[in-house]
Coordinates of C-alpha atoms in Angstrom, one line a residue:
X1363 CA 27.6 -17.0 2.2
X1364 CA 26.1 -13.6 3.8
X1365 CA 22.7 -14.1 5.0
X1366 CA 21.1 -10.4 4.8
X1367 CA 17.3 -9.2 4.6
X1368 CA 14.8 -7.9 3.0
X1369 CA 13.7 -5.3 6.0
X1370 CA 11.1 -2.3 6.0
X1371 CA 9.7 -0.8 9.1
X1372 CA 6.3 -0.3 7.3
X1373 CA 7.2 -2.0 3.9
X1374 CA 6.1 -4.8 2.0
X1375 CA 2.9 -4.1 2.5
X1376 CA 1.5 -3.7 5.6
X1377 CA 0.9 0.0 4.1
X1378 CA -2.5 0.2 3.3
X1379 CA -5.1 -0.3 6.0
X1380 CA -16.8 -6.0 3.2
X1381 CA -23.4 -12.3 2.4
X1382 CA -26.4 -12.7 2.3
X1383 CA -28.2 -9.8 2.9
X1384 CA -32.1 -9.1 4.4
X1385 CA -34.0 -6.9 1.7
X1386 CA -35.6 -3.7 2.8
X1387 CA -39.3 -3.4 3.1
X1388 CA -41.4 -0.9 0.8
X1389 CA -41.4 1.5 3.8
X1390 CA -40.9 5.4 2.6
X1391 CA -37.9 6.9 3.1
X1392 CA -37.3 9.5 5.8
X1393 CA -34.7 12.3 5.4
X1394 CA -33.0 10.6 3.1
X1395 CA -32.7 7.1 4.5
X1396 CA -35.1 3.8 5.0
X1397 CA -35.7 1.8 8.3
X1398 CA -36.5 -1.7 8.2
X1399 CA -36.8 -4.3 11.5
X1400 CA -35.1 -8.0 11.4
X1401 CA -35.4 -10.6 13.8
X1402 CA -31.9 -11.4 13.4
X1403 CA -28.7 -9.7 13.0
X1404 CA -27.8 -9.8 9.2
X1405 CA -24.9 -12.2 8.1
X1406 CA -23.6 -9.5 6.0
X1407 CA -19.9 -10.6 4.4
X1408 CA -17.6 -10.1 1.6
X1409 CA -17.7 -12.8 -1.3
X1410 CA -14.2 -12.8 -2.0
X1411 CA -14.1 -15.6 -4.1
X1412 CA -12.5 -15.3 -7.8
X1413 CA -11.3 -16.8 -11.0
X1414 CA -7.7 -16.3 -10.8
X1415 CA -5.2 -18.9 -13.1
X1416 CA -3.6 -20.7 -10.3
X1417 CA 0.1 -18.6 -11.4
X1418 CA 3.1 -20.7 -12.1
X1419 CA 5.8 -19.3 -9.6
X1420 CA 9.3 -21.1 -10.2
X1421 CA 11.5 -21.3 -7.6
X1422 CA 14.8 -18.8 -8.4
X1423 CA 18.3 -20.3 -9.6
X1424 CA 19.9 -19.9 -5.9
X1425 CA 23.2 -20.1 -7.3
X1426 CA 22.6 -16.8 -9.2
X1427 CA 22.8 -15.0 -5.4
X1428 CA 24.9 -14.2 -2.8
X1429 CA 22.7 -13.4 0.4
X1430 CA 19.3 -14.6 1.7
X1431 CA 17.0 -13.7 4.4
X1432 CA 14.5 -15.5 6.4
X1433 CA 10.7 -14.1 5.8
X1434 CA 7.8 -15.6 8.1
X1435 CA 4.3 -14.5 7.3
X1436 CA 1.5 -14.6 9.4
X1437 CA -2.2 -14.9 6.7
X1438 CA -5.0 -12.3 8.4
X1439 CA -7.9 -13.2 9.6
X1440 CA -10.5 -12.7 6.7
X1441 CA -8.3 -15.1 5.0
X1442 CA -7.9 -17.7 7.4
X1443 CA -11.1 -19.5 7.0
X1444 CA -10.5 -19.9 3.5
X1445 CA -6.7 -21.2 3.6
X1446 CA -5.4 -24.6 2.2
X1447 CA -2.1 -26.7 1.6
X1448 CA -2.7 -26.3 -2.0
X1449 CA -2.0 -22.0 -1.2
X1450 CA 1.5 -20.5 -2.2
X1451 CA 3.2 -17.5 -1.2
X1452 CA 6.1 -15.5 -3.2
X1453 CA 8.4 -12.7 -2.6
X1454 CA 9.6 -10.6 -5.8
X1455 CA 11.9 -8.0 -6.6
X1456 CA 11.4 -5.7 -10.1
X1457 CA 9.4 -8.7 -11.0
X1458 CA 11.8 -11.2 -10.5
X1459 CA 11.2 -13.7 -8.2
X1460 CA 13.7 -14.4 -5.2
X1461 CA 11.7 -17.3 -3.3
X1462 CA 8.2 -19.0 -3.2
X1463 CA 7.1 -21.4 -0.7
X1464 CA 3.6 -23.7 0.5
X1465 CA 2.4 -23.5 3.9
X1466 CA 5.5 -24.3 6.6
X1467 CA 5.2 -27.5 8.3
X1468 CA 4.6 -27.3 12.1
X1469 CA 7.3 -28.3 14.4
X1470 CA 7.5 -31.6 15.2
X1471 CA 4.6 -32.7 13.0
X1472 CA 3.7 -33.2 9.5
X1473 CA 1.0 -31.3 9.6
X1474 CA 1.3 -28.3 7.2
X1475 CA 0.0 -24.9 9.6
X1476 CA -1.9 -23.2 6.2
X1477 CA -2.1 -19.9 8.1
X1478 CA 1.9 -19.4 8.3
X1479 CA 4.4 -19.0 5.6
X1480 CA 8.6 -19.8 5.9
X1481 CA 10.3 -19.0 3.5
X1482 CA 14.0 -17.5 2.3
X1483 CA 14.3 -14.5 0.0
X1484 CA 17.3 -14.6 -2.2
X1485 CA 19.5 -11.6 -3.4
X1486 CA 22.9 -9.9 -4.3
X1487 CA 21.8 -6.1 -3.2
X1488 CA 23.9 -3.8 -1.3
X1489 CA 23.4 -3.1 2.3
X1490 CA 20.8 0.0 2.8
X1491 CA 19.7 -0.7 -0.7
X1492 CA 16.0 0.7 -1.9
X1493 CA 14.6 -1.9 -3.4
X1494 CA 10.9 -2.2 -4.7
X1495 CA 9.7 -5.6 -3.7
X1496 CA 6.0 -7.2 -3.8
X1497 CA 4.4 -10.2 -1.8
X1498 CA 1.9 -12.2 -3.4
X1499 CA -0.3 -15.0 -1.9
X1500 CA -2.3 -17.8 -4.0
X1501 CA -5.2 -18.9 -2.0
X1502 CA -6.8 -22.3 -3.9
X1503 CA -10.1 -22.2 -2.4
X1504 CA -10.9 -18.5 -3.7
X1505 CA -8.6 -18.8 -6.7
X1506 CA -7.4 -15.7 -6.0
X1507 CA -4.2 -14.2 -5.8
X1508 CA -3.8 -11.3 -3.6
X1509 CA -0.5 -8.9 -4.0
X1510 CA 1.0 -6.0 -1.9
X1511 CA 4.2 -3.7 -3.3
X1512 CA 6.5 -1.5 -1.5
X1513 CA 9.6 0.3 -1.0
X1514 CA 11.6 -1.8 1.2
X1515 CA 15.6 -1.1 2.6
X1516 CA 17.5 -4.3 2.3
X1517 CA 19.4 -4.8 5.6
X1518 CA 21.7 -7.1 7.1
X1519 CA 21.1 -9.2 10.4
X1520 CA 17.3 -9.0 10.5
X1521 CA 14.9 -11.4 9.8
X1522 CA 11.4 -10.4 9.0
X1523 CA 8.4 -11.7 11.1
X1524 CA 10.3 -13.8 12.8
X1525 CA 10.6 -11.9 16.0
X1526 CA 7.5 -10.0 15.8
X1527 CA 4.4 -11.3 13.5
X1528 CA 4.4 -10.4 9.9
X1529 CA 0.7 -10.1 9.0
X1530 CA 0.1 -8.8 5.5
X1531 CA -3.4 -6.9 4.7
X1532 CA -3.7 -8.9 1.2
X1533 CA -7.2 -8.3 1.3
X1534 CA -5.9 -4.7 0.8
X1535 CA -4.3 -6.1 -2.5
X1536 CA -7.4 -8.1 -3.8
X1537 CA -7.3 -9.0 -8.0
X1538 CA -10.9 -8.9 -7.2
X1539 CA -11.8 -5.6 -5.7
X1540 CA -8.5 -3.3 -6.4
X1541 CA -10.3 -0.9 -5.6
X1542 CA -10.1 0.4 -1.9
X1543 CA -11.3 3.2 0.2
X1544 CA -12.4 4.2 4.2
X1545 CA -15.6 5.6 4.4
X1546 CA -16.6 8.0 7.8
X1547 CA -19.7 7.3 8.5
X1548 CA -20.1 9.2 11.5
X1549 CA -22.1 11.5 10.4
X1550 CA -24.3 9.2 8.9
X1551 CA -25.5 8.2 12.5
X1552 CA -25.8 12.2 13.3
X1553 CA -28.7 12.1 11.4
X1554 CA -31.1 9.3 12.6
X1555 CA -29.7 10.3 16.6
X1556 CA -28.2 6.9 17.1
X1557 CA -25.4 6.3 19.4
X1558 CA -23.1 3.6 18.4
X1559 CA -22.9 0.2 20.5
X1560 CA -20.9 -2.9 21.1
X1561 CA -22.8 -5.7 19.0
X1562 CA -23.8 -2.7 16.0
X1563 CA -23.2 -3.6 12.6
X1564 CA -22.5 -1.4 9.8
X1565 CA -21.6 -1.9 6.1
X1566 CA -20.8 -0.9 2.9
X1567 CA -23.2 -2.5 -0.7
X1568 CA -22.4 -1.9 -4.1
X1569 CA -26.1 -3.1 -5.4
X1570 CA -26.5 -5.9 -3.4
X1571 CA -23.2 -7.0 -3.2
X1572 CA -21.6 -6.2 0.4
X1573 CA -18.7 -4.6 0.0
X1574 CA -17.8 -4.0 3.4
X1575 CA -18.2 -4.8 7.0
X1576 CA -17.4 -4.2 10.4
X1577 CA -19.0 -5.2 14.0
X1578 CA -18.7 -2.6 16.6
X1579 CA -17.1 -3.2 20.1
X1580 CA -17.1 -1.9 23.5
X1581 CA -13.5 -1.2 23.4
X1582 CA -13.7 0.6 20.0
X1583 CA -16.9 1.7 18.3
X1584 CA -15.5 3.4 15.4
X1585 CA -17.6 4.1 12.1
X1586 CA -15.1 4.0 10.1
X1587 CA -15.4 1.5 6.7
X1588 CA -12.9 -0.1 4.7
X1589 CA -14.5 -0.1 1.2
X1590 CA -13.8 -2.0 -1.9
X1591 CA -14.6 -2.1 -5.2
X1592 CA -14.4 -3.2 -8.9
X1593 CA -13.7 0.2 -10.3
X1594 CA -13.8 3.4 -9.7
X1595 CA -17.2 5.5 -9.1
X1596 CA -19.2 2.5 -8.6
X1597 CA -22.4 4.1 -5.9
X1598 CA -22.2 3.0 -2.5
X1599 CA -25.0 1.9 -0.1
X1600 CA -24.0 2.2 4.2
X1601 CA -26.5 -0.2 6.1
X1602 CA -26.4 0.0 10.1
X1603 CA -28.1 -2.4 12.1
X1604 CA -28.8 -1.1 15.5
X1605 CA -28.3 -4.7 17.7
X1606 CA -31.0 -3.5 20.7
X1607 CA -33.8 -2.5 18.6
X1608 CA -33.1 -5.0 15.6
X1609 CA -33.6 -2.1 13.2
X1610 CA -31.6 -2.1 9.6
X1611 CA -31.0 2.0 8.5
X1612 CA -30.5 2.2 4.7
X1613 CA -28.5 5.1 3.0
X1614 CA -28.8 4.9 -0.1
X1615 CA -26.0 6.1 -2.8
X1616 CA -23.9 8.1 -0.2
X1617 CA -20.5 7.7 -2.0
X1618 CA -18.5 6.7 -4.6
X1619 CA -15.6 4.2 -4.8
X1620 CA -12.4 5.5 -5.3
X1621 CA -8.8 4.9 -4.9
X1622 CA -7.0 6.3 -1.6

């Protein structure tokens, strides 16, 4: 039997590249935005958790194909705190599925590692083939599944994430918030003369739900947001919280969510 692979260079989805929340005092707004002081740095975070059908994935016929590839996934960080042995992972093709797996098993234990995923992909395509293909990840705890499509090349002689990690942005393919969009919020900071530093945090509310949210480092301060949504044209809130002075700098309705 021919072992081939599925194999993209950007594919299957690494394509696309935020909790509780202090409230803002009654203070006026000026130019357009509010300023409130904490005494600690908000715990701002992204309830990610669902009600998603735990799906019913059935392992294919593997006499119905010729070639199979090995596929080792790596779950990203956001996820990781939240991963089980009771999660599932499965590759499909035009809707078909060609392999589904649980956690792998470390080596030399029987322990299940629920951050890693080994599994084979079956098929019968043709060498160079364009395939459309889509990785989907159940995670118990959120009951959630998270899915990411692409265009993939099916190749011989590579296997995928075995050599170099395979880390999937599935948050990028939440059921949850399908909605998702980067926000600059550069200028943002322009306007109340704050330069960005390591420790900073800025974020992205919908209402009060946090939608978004990143911590600023030394090595890269960048103010740029990954937003997500519900739908489109829900009204976007950016807080920053400036870490040295302990101050919390509202903008209130600066954008709207939108696909990207």
């Amino acid at each position: 039997m021919n072992k081939n692979i599925l194999y993209s260079t950007v594919i299957l989805l690494s394509s696309l590249t935020f909790g509780a929340c202090s409230s803002d005092d009654d203070n006026p707004k000026t130019d357009g935005y509010s300023v409130t002081t904490v005494s600690e740095a908000p715990s701002w975070q992204i309830d990610w958790q669902a009600d998603d059908a735990r799906p019913q994935w059935q392992e294919p016929d593997i006499q119905n194909y010729e070639n199979w590839s090995i596929v080792k996934v790596q779950i990203e960080d956001a996820l990781k705190p939240y991963t089980s042995t009771d999660d599932r992972l499965a590759v499909f093709v035009s809707g078909e599925c060609r392999g589904v797996n649980g956690p792998a098993i470390d080596l030399g234990s029987q322990d299940a590692n629920t951050t890693t995923y080994l599994l084979k992909a079956w098929g019968n395509e043709s060498e160079g083939q364009q395939l459309y293909a889509t990785m989907k990840y159940y995670c118990a705890r959120l009951k959630q599944v998270f899915t990411r499509s692409g265009t993939i090349t099916y190749r011989s002689g590579y296997d995928l994430g075995v050599e170099t990690d395979f880390i999937p942005q599935f948050t990028f393919g939440s059921s949850k918030y399908p909605v998702v969009m980067t926000y600059g919020a550069d200028y943002l900071l322009n306007r109340i003369s704050v330069i960005p530093a390591a420790g900073d945090l800025i974020a992205a509310f919908v209402g009060s739900e946090c939608r978004g949210v990143t911590q600023l480092t030394a090595v890269n301060p960048s103010l740029s947001l990954t937003v997500f949504g519900r739908t489109v044209g829900e009204s976007v809130t950016v807080k920053y919280y400036q870490a040295s002075t302990g101050k919390v700098f509202t903008f209130q309705n600066v954008a709207k969510t939108e696909n990207q």
